[in-house]
Short mmCIF file of C-alpha atoms and ligand atoms in Angstrom, two decimals:
data_model
loop_
_atom_site.label_atom_id
_atom_site.label_comp_id
_atom_site.label_asym_id
_atom_site.label_seq_id
_atom_site.Cartn_x
_atom_site.Cartn_y
_atom_site.Cartn_z
CA MET A 262 4.83 10.59 16.06
CA ILE A 263 5.03 6.77 15.62
CA LYS A 264 6.44 4.54 17.89
CA ILE A 265 8.14 1.21 17.49
CA SER A 266 8.81 -1.43 19.77
CA ILE A 267 11.07 -4.21 19.77
CA ASP A 268 11.61 -5.75 22.95
CA LYS A 269 9.25 -8.53 22.43
CA ILE A 270 11.54 -9.97 19.63
CA GLN A 271 14.05 -11.03 22.21
CA GLY A 272 12.86 -15.11 22.00
CA GLY A 273 13.91 -14.89 18.49
CA VAL A 274 17.06 -12.69 18.97
CA SER A 275 18.86 -10.59 21.31
CA LEU A 276 18.38 -6.91 21.39
CA ASP A 277 22.35 -6.95 20.99
CA GLU A 278 22.14 -8.91 17.67
CA VAL A 279 19.84 -6.43 16.56
CA LYS A 280 22.46 -3.71 17.79
CA ALA A 281 24.98 -5.70 15.83
CA LEU A 282 23.58 -4.29 12.42
CA ARG A 283 23.64 -0.65 13.49
CA ASN A 284 26.77 -0.24 11.16
CA ASP A 285 25.18 -1.92 8.42
CA ALA A 286 21.53 -0.09 8.62
CA GLU A 287 23.02 3.60 8.90
CA LYS A 288 25.30 2.78 6.03
CA ALA A 289 22.70 1.54 4.12
CA ASN A 290 20.45 4.77 5.21
CA ARG A 291 23.47 6.78 3.86
CA MET A 292 23.31 4.77 0.55
CA LEU A 293 19.79 5.65 -0.20
CA HIS A 294 20.89 9.38 0.41
CA ASP A 295 23.87 9.63 -1.67
CA GLY A 296 22.85 7.16 -4.23
CA SER A 297 25.73 4.76 -3.88
CA GLY A 298 23.60 1.74 -3.77
CA LYS A 299 21.84 -0.67 -6.04
CA GLY A 300 18.82 0.83 -8.00
CA ASN A 301 19.99 3.99 -7.50
CA ASP A 302 18.48 5.54 -10.44
CA PHE A 303 15.12 4.42 -8.63
CA LEU A 304 15.68 6.87 -5.38
CA GLY A 305 13.32 9.70 -6.37
CA TRP A 306 11.00 9.00 -3.49
CA VAL A 307 13.80 9.31 -0.58
CA ASN A 308 13.45 13.46 -0.41
CA LEU A 309 9.77 13.00 -2.66
CA PRO A 310 8.11 14.58 0.37
CA ASN A 311 10.22 17.56 0.98
CA GLU A 312 10.31 18.13 -2.75
CA ILE A 313 6.58 18.14 -3.36
CA THR A 314 6.01 22.05 -3.80
CA PRO A 315 2.88 23.58 -2.79
CA GLU A 316 2.16 24.43 -6.48
CA GLN A 317 2.16 20.87 -7.23
CA LEU A 318 -0.33 20.07 -4.73
CA ALA A 319 -2.47 22.81 -5.75
CA ALA A 320 -2.43 21.34 -9.14
CA ILE A 321 -3.64 18.02 -8.17
CA GLU A 322 -6.24 19.39 -5.67
CA ALA A 323 -7.41 21.56 -8.62
CA CYS A 324 -8.21 18.53 -10.81
CA ALA A 325 -9.68 16.34 -8.27
CA ARG A 326 -11.82 19.11 -7.24
CA SER A 327 -12.63 19.43 -11.46
CA MET A 328 -13.22 15.83 -11.59
CA ALA A 329 -15.46 15.99 -8.35
CA SER A 330 -17.59 18.28 -9.84
CA LEU A 331 -18.14 16.39 -12.80
CA SER A 332 -18.50 12.90 -11.71
CA GLU A 333 -20.31 10.86 -9.03
CA VAL A 334 -18.09 7.51 -9.48
CA ILE A 335 -14.72 7.93 -10.35
CA VAL A 336 -12.66 4.80 -11.79
CA VAL A 337 -9.46 4.53 -10.71
CA ILE A 338 -7.45 2.10 -12.85
CA GLY A 339 -4.33 0.69 -12.16
CA ILE A 340 -2.38 -2.15 -10.79
CA GLY A 341 0.52 -3.01 -8.52
CA GLY A 342 2.12 0.44 -7.18
CA SER A 343 -0.29 2.43 -9.57
CA TYR A 344 -3.17 0.84 -7.54
CA LEU A 345 -2.09 -0.36 -4.03
CA GLY A 346 -0.76 3.26 -2.30
CA ALA A 347 -4.45 4.91 -2.91
CA LYS A 348 -6.51 1.98 -2.11
CA ALA A 349 -4.93 1.66 1.03
CA VAL A 350 -5.21 5.18 1.98
CA LEU A 351 -8.75 5.65 0.89
CA GLU A 352 -9.94 2.05 2.99
CA ALA A 353 -8.03 3.66 6.41
CA MET A 354 -9.63 6.92 6.11
CA GLY A 355 -13.08 6.62 4.38
CA ASP A 356 -15.90 5.43 6.21
CA SER A 357 -16.23 1.44 6.54
CA PHE A 358 -19.67 1.57 4.91
CA ARG A 359 -19.65 4.93 2.93
CA PHE A 360 -21.64 3.13 -0.08
CA LEU A 361 -24.65 2.82 1.68
CA HIS A 362 -24.82 6.32 2.91
CA LYS A 363 -27.65 7.92 1.07
CA THR A 364 -25.17 11.42 0.39
CA GLN A 365 -21.62 11.38 -0.36
CA ASP A 366 -19.44 14.10 0.50
CA ALA A 367 -16.86 13.19 -2.43
CA PRO A 368 -17.26 10.87 -5.85
CA VAL A 369 -16.93 7.23 -4.87
CA VAL A 370 -13.91 6.25 -5.90
CA LEU A 371 -13.99 2.31 -7.47
CA PHE A 372 -10.85 0.39 -8.66
CA ALA A 373 -10.21 -1.63 -12.04
CA GLY A 374 -7.49 -2.74 -13.87
CA GLN A 375 -6.00 -4.71 -10.72
CA ASN A 376 -7.26 -7.64 -12.23
CA LEU A 377 -8.51 -9.46 -15.28
CA SER A 378 -11.62 -10.99 -14.07
CA GLU A 379 -14.71 -10.39 -16.85
CA ASP A 380 -17.19 -10.21 -14.04
CA TYR A 381 -15.46 -7.88 -11.73
CA LEU A 382 -15.56 -5.61 -14.78
CA TYR A 383 -19.03 -6.10 -16.05
CA GLU A 384 -20.65 -5.69 -12.61
CA LEU A 385 -19.01 -2.44 -12.36
CA LEU A 386 -20.14 -1.45 -15.66
CA ASP A 387 -23.11 -2.46 -14.48
CA ALA A 388 -23.39 -0.55 -11.13
CA VAL A 389 -21.93 2.85 -12.43
CA LYS A 390 -24.63 3.11 -15.06
CA PRO A 391 -26.75 5.41 -12.89
CA TYR A 392 -24.34 7.38 -12.10
CA LYS A 393 -22.10 10.29 -13.57
CA LEU A 394 -18.56 8.69 -14.24
CA GLY A 395 -15.13 9.90 -14.81
CA ALA A 396 -11.57 8.19 -14.81
CA VAL A 397 -8.32 8.48 -13.78
CA VAL A 398 -6.04 5.79 -15.54
CA ILE A 399 -2.52 4.91 -14.00
CA SER A 400 0.56 3.64 -15.36
CA LYS A 401 4.02 4.44 -15.06
CA SER A 402 5.38 2.26 -18.13
CA GLY A 403 2.04 2.95 -19.95
CA THR A 404 1.83 -0.84 -21.40
CA THR A 405 0.77 -2.88 -18.36
CA THR A 406 -1.99 -5.33 -19.89
CA GLU A 407 -4.50 -5.46 -16.91
CA PRO A 408 -5.30 -1.44 -16.65
CA ALA A 409 -4.67 -1.27 -20.13
CA VAL A 410 -7.74 -3.49 -21.00
CA ALA A 411 -9.87 -2.13 -18.31
CA PHE A 412 -9.48 1.24 -19.66
CA ARG A 413 -10.07 0.71 -22.86
CA ILE A 414 -13.72 -0.86 -21.48
CA ILE A 415 -14.43 2.36 -19.60
CA LYS A 416 -12.91 4.62 -21.83
CA GLU A 417 -15.37 3.56 -24.60
CA GLU A 418 -18.25 3.53 -21.82
CA ILE A 419 -17.44 7.23 -21.21
CA GLU A 420 -17.05 8.13 -24.60
CA LYS A 421 -20.81 6.36 -25.64
CA ARG A 422 -22.10 8.29 -22.60
CA TYR A 423 -20.57 11.72 -23.39
CA GLY A 424 -19.08 11.78 -26.83
CA LYS A 425 -15.58 12.18 -27.34
CA THR A 426 -15.08 15.74 -26.55
CA GLU A 427 -16.78 15.71 -23.00
CA ALA A 428 -14.89 12.51 -22.11
CA ALA A 429 -11.53 13.75 -22.87
CA ARG A 430 -12.81 16.34 -19.58
CA ARG A 431 -13.54 13.35 -17.67
CA ILE A 432 -10.40 11.29 -18.22
CA VAL A 433 -7.16 11.97 -16.29
CA ALA A 434 -3.95 9.99 -17.34
CA VAL A 435 -1.01 9.89 -14.70
CA THR A 436 2.32 8.14 -16.55
CA ASP A 437 5.56 8.61 -17.57
CA ALA A 438 6.67 12.16 -19.01
CA LYS A 439 7.67 10.82 -22.60
CA ARG A 440 7.21 7.15 -22.91
CA GLY A 441 4.54 4.36 -23.50
CA ALA A 442 1.61 3.81 -25.35
CA LEU A 443 -0.50 6.18 -22.52
CA ARG A 444 1.42 8.91 -23.07
CA THR A 445 1.00 8.61 -26.60
CA LEU A 446 -3.14 8.11 -26.28
CA ALA A 447 -3.30 10.76 -23.69
CA GLN A 448 -1.92 13.02 -25.71
CA GLN A 449 -3.64 12.29 -29.06
CA GLU A 450 -7.02 12.33 -26.97
CA GLY A 451 -6.21 15.61 -25.29
CA TYR A 452 -6.55 14.22 -21.80
CA VAL A 453 -5.06 16.15 -18.82
CA THR A 454 -2.15 14.35 -17.67
CA PHE A 455 0.07 14.17 -14.32
CA VAL A 456 3.82 12.72 -14.34
CA ILE A 457 5.57 10.03 -12.48
CA PRO A 458 8.95 10.83 -12.13
CA ASP A 459 11.47 8.91 -13.79
CA ASN A 460 13.49 8.01 -10.57
CA VAL A 461 10.21 6.58 -8.44
CA GLY A 462 9.15 3.19 -8.94
CA GLY A 463 5.69 2.28 -8.83
CA ARG A 464 5.46 0.73 -5.07
CA TYR A 465 7.36 3.83 -4.20
CA SER A 466 4.76 6.01 -5.85
CA VAL A 467 2.19 6.87 -3.56
CA LEU A 468 3.19 10.52 -2.70
CA THR A 469 3.35 11.29 -6.31
CA PRO A 470 0.04 12.30 -8.45
CA VAL A 471 -0.50 8.17 -8.67
CA GLY A 472 -1.62 7.98 -4.95
CA LEU A 473 -2.59 11.87 -4.57
CA LEU A 474 -5.02 12.46 -7.45
CA PRO A 475 -7.45 9.54 -6.77
CA LEU A 476 -6.98 10.47 -3.19
CA SER A 477 -7.81 14.16 -3.39
CA ALA A 478 -10.64 13.41 -5.57
CA ALA A 479 -12.21 10.81 -3.02
CA GLY A 480 -11.84 13.74 -0.20
CA VAL A 481 -8.93 12.41 1.17
CA ASN A 482 -6.63 15.60 2.94
CA VAL A 483 -3.46 14.67 0.78
CA GLU A 484 -1.73 17.90 2.22
CA GLU A 485 -1.68 15.90 5.82
CA LEU A 486 -0.49 13.00 4.25
CA VAL A 487 2.42 14.53 2.84
CA ARG A 488 3.05 16.69 5.64
CA GLY A 489 3.08 13.16 7.67
CA ALA A 490 5.77 11.70 5.52
CA ARG A 491 8.19 14.94 5.36
CA ASP A 492 8.15 14.68 9.01
CA MET A 493 8.83 10.73 9.26
CA ALA A 494 11.86 11.62 6.26
CA ARG A 495 13.20 13.87 9.13
CA ALA A 496 12.47 11.12 11.87
CA THR A 497 14.13 8.53 9.62
CA ALA A 498 17.38 10.71 8.16
CA PRO A 499 20.79 9.33 8.15
CA ASP A 500 22.06 11.44 10.85
CA VAL A 501 19.39 10.40 13.37
CA PRO A 502 20.94 8.01 15.68
CA PHE A 503 20.16 4.06 15.18
CA GLU A 504 18.27 3.58 18.60
CA GLU A 505 16.21 6.70 17.76
CA ASN A 506 15.52 5.77 13.92
CA PRO A 507 12.18 3.84 13.58
CA ALA A 508 12.93 2.56 10.13
CA ALA A 509 16.54 1.70 10.71
CA LEU A 510 15.50 -0.11 13.79
CA TYR A 511 13.00 -2.07 12.20
CA ALA A 512 15.03 -2.90 9.27
CA ALA A 513 17.55 -4.49 11.47
CA ALA A 514 15.09 -6.15 13.57
CA ARG A 515 13.57 -8.11 11.06
CA ASN A 516 17.06 -8.75 9.08
CA ALA A 517 18.35 -9.81 12.20
CA LEU A 518 15.21 -12.23 12.72
CA TYR A 519 15.53 -13.45 9.10
CA ARG A 520 19.06 -14.17 9.74
CA LYS A 521 17.97 -16.92 12.76
CA GLY A 522 15.55 -18.34 10.37
CA TYR A 523 12.45 -16.56 10.79
CA LYS A 524 11.68 -16.21 7.26
CA THR A 525 7.93 -14.98 7.15
CA GLU A 526 6.84 -11.73 8.61
CA ILE A 527 3.20 -11.55 9.11
CA LEU A 528 1.93 -8.14 9.36
CA ALA A 529 -1.25 -7.64 11.88
CA SER A 530 -3.24 -5.18 12.80
CA TYR A 531 -6.61 -4.85 15.12
CA ASP A 532 -8.72 -2.78 12.53
CA PRO A 533 -10.12 -3.69 9.37
CA LYS A 534 -9.34 -0.32 7.78
CA LEU A 535 -5.43 -1.17 7.72
CA GLN A 536 -6.52 -4.27 5.28
CA TYR A 537 -4.69 -2.79 2.68
CA VAL A 538 -1.94 -1.09 4.42
CA ALA A 539 -0.91 -4.36 4.41
CA GLU A 540 -1.54 -5.38 1.00
CA TRP A 541 0.45 -2.23 0.13
CA TRP A 542 3.45 -3.23 2.33
CA LYS A 543 3.20 -6.87 1.02
CA GLN A 544 3.62 -5.65 -2.12
CA LEU A 545 6.36 -3.11 -1.33
CA TYR A 546 8.43 -5.69 0.32
CA GLY A 547 7.75 -8.62 -1.62
CA GLU A 548 8.46 -7.05 -4.80
CA SER A 549 11.32 -5.18 -3.28
CA GLU A 550 13.13 -8.36 -1.37
CA GLY A 551 11.80 -11.10 -3.05
CA LYS A 552 14.59 -12.11 -5.24
CA GLU A 553 18.00 -13.78 -5.76
CA GLY A 554 16.25 -16.90 -3.66
CA LYS A 555 16.25 -14.62 -0.93
CA GLY A 556 14.03 -12.20 1.28
CA ILE A 557 11.34 -12.41 4.02
CA PHE A 558 8.11 -13.69 3.00
CA PRO A 559 5.46 -10.68 3.55
CA ALA A 560 2.26 -12.36 4.89
CA SER A 561 -0.64 -10.49 6.98
CA VAL A 562 -3.96 -10.62 8.71
CA THR A 563 -6.60 -8.87 10.09
CA LEU A 564 -7.49 -9.26 13.65
CA THR A 565 -9.47 -10.14 15.98
CA ALA A 566 -11.18 -12.12 13.08
CA ASP A 567 -7.97 -14.17 11.59
CA LEU A 568 -7.52 -15.24 15.27
CA HIS A 569 -10.24 -17.46 14.38
CA SER A 570 -8.41 -19.05 11.26
CA MET A 571 -4.42 -18.19 10.90
CA GLY A 572 -4.30 -17.84 14.70
CA GLN A 573 -3.94 -21.49 15.10
CA TYR A 574 -0.91 -21.64 12.74
CA ILE A 575 0.57 -18.74 13.85
CA GLN A 576 0.47 -20.00 17.78
CA GLN A 577 1.22 -23.56 16.90
CA GLY A 578 2.47 -23.82 13.42
CA GLU A 579 6.58 -24.27 12.06
CA ARG A 580 8.17 -21.80 14.29
CA THR A 581 9.75 -19.66 10.96
CA LEU A 582 7.23 -16.52 11.69
CA MET A 583 8.09 -13.09 12.95
CA GLU A 584 4.82 -10.78 13.58
CA THR A 585 4.66 -6.85 13.06
CA VAL A 586 1.70 -5.19 14.91
CA ILE A 587 0.10 -1.99 14.00
CA SER A 588 -1.44 -0.64 16.68
CA ILE A 589 -4.10 2.34 16.42
CA ASN A 590 -3.74 3.87 20.10
CA LYS A 591 -7.16 6.27 19.72
CA PRO A 592 -10.18 5.16 17.81
CA LYS A 593 -12.13 7.84 15.34
CA HIS A 594 -15.55 7.31 17.23
CA GLU A 595 -16.78 5.81 20.54
CA LEU A 596 -19.03 3.01 21.38
CA LYS A 597 -19.73 1.65 24.77
CA ILE A 598 -21.00 -1.53 25.59
CA ASP A 599 -24.19 -1.29 27.74
CA SER A 600 -25.20 -3.47 31.23
CA ASP A 601 -28.04 -5.85 30.11
CA ALA A 602 -30.35 -6.87 33.14
CA ALA A 603 -30.65 -9.94 32.08
CA ASN A 604 -27.16 -10.94 31.05
CA LEU A 605 -28.11 -13.68 29.29
CA ASP A 606 -24.76 -13.45 27.48
CA GLY A 607 -22.83 -12.90 30.39
CA LEU A 608 -21.35 -9.86 29.24
CA ASN A 609 -22.21 -7.37 31.77
CA TYR A 610 -18.73 -7.66 33.31
CA LEU A 611 -17.56 -5.77 30.04
CA ALA A 612 -20.48 -3.14 30.61
CA GLY A 613 -19.17 0.25 30.32
CA LYS A 614 -16.17 -0.21 28.44
CA ARG A 615 -15.33 0.84 24.93
CA VAL A 616 -15.50 -1.73 22.11
CA SER A 617 -11.43 -0.41 21.72
CA GLU A 618 -11.01 -1.44 25.26
CA VAL A 619 -11.88 -5.23 24.47
CA ASN A 620 -10.00 -4.63 21.23
CA LEU A 621 -6.75 -3.64 23.44
CA MET A 622 -6.94 -6.81 25.42
CA ALA A 623 -7.42 -8.88 23.08
CA GLU A 624 -4.45 -7.31 21.35
CA MET A 625 -2.26 -7.56 24.40
CA GLY A 626 -3.55 -11.09 25.08
CA THR A 627 -2.65 -12.10 21.73
CA LEU A 628 0.71 -10.23 21.65
CA LEU A 629 2.02 -12.51 24.91
CA ALA A 630 0.40 -15.88 23.79
CA HIS A 631 1.99 -15.50 20.34
CA VAL A 632 5.43 -14.62 21.86
CA ASP A 633 4.85 -17.07 24.36
CA GLY A 634 4.28 -19.60 21.23
CA GLY A 635 7.45 -18.24 19.62
CA VAL A 636 6.44 -15.58 17.63
CA PRO A 637 8.74 -12.95 17.98
CA ASN A 638 7.02 -9.29 18.05
CA ILE A 639 7.57 -5.98 16.80
CA ARG A 640 5.36 -3.40 17.57
CA ILE A 641 3.99 -0.15 15.75
CA GLU A 642 2.10 2.42 17.48
CA LEU A 643 0.20 5.10 15.77
CA PRO A 644 -1.38 7.80 17.89
CA GLU A 645 -4.80 7.96 15.60
CA LEU A 646 -5.81 6.88 11.93
CA THR A 647 -5.38 10.08 10.49
CA GLU A 648 -4.15 11.33 7.11
CA TYR A 649 -0.84 12.73 8.88
CA TYR A 650 0.14 9.53 10.90
CA LEU A 651 -0.70 7.48 7.76
CA GLY A 652 1.57 9.70 5.80
CA GLY A 653 4.22 9.33 8.26
CA LEU A 654 3.70 5.41 8.82
CA LEU A 655 3.63 4.82 4.62
CA TYR A 656 7.39 6.83 4.27
CA PHE A 657 8.38 5.01 7.36
CA PHE A 658 7.85 1.57 5.55
CA GLU A 659 9.52 2.78 2.45
CA LYS A 660 12.68 4.08 3.95
CA ALA A 661 13.00 0.80 6.11
CA CYS A 662 12.03 -1.35 3.01
CA GLY A 663 15.07 0.44 1.36
CA ILE A 664 17.57 -0.07 4.65
CA SER A 665 16.67 -3.78 4.71
CA GLY A 666 17.15 -4.25 0.90
CA TYR A 667 20.71 -3.33 1.25
CA LEU A 668 21.09 -5.29 4.61
CA LEU A 669 19.52 -8.20 2.54
CA GLY A 670 22.07 -7.79 -0.43
CA VAL A 671 19.59 -7.14 -2.95
CA ASN A 672 18.47 -4.34 -5.23
CA PRO A 673 14.91 -3.44 -3.66
CA PHE A 674 14.13 -0.99 -6.59
CA ASP A 675 13.82 -3.61 -9.62
CA GLN A 676 11.20 -6.51 -9.99
CA PRO A 677 12.54 -8.66 -13.08
CA GLY A 678 10.76 -11.73 -11.85
CA VAL A 679 7.39 -10.12 -12.85
CA GLU A 680 8.50 -10.16 -16.61
CA ALA A 681 7.86 -14.16 -16.62
CA TYR A 682 4.25 -14.19 -16.54
CA LYS A 683 3.80 -11.38 -18.73
CA LYS A 684 5.96 -13.05 -21.44
CA ASN A 685 4.22 -16.44 -21.21
CA MET A 686 0.58 -14.54 -21.17
CA PHE A 687 1.59 -12.49 -24.30
CA ALA A 688 2.83 -15.53 -26.05
CA LEU A 689 -0.43 -17.37 -24.99
CA LEU A 690 -2.52 -14.30 -25.87
CA GLY A 691 -0.88 -14.58 -29.74
CA LYS A 692 0.96 -11.09 -29.14
CA PRO A 693 2.94 -10.45 -32.38
CA GLY A 694 6.59 -11.19 -31.87
CA TYR A 695 5.81 -13.86 -29.23
CA GLU A 696 4.18 -16.71 -31.86
CA ASP A 697 7.02 -19.43 -31.61
CA GLN A 698 6.84 -19.41 -27.53
CA GLY A 699 3.01 -19.60 -27.86
CA ASP A 700 3.40 -22.68 -29.42
CA GLU A 701 5.84 -24.26 -26.99
CA LEU A 702 4.04 -23.36 -24.14
CA ARG A 703 0.58 -24.51 -25.31
CA LYS A 704 2.22 -28.11 -25.73
CA ARG A 705 3.24 -28.06 -22.02
CA LEU A 706 -0.41 -26.81 -20.95
O1 PA5 B 170 6.29 -1.42 -8.07
C1 PA5 B 170 6.29 -1.62 -9.26
O2 PA5 B 170 6.98 -1.09 -10.14
C2 PA5 B 170 5.05 -2.51 -10.10
O3 PA5 B 170 4.26 -3.15 -8.96
C3 PA5 B 170 3.96 -1.48 -11.00
O4 PA5 B 170 3.50 -0.71 -10.17
C4 PA5 B 170 3.20 -2.42 -11.59
O5 PA5 B 170 3.75 -3.39 -12.53
C5 PA5 B 170 2.45 -1.56 -12.45
O6 PA5 B 170 3.36 -0.88 -13.40
P1 PA5 B 170 2.45 0.48 -14.53
O7 PA5 B 170 2.34 1.69 -13.54
O8 PA5 B 170 4.05 0.69 -15.33
O9 PA5 B 170 1.16 -0.09 -15.16
#
């Protein structure tokens, strides 16, 4: 099970100050379950791990197998919550250098629609030319511009290659049950579709087909991912006492620190495999909490790489930072440092040690240095980087985010601020209905 340690936050707040939030955190957790809080029409994720049926999982896995039988490359098209969950798990579970392997056990999954870079899309189309191609297009609203643009281009490529009928077998859509342009398009084109439940928002949707279908297609064991989330749902339930409930403890600790002026939380890990877990976490917390002029700013670093860049700021910059470290106890592989007769690099004192032992001492040394430098530290330990523990970690962060948002007094399930850029972009692009605003904006540019 995942273990959380908050004893090293005491340079910033006392454990008593964290415990003072016990009642509020327990209440917030109950509100997530009884639906009495803000945004209660988006609480479908709370019981999701227990509600996914074996039949639903089997249908996702069967579709993934069918896609894998047709395609060497699957382009997964989506943005925000319709992208980051699958990307995070795939990067964590996949071989870091899988693209270089001559043979692949599963289709290579690539992502598009998460940006509007012409070069990115052009180079993607160019790179997939020699490969059999399929696509999963994901959009809850079915109207988001970035994935819609990417999908139009990739759909055309698939139809050009295989014809419309065969293309329809190679494209799967994940969207709202009834609404949105993507639902209409999928119906007209005859695509297989999966539904994103109404009551699950994008950034809480990794355990729906949004995350599970691309991951299953890429060969990730989604049953284990869900099992891990299910066990974490039990471990973070409202009847679990505060001191034993990792989600309540994490939410209370970061809020106690926030109230003392620690306005930025840096999520750190010592394995680049977790870089996109941090991106997923940033979206989850940034979009859920950053509103009404409030919210902890979520940042991230990958260590030890960033000790040689952001490390300076963390150690000695403005003292408004807290740090949460995700630590993996056991690596997947074993690699030792050998003794060298000449010892020209002076590293023989490490001979016989595993690289992970060196990494752990870097982590321990950094922990103490940052705490001494005035950066309170929360530590989250995973026994291993497996689907099971990752599923638990994702659910843990979701649950803690819901509790934390309520402690902060915001609705953690809306994102009204995201509309501002969209309106301007539509106006500047001349989308029908936005003409007047377009003229106004152009004058200001
Ligand atoms: O968390 C969210 O709700 C957002 O980040 C959405 O996932 C993102 O904007 C993509 O939306 P959609 O799936 O409707 O294309």
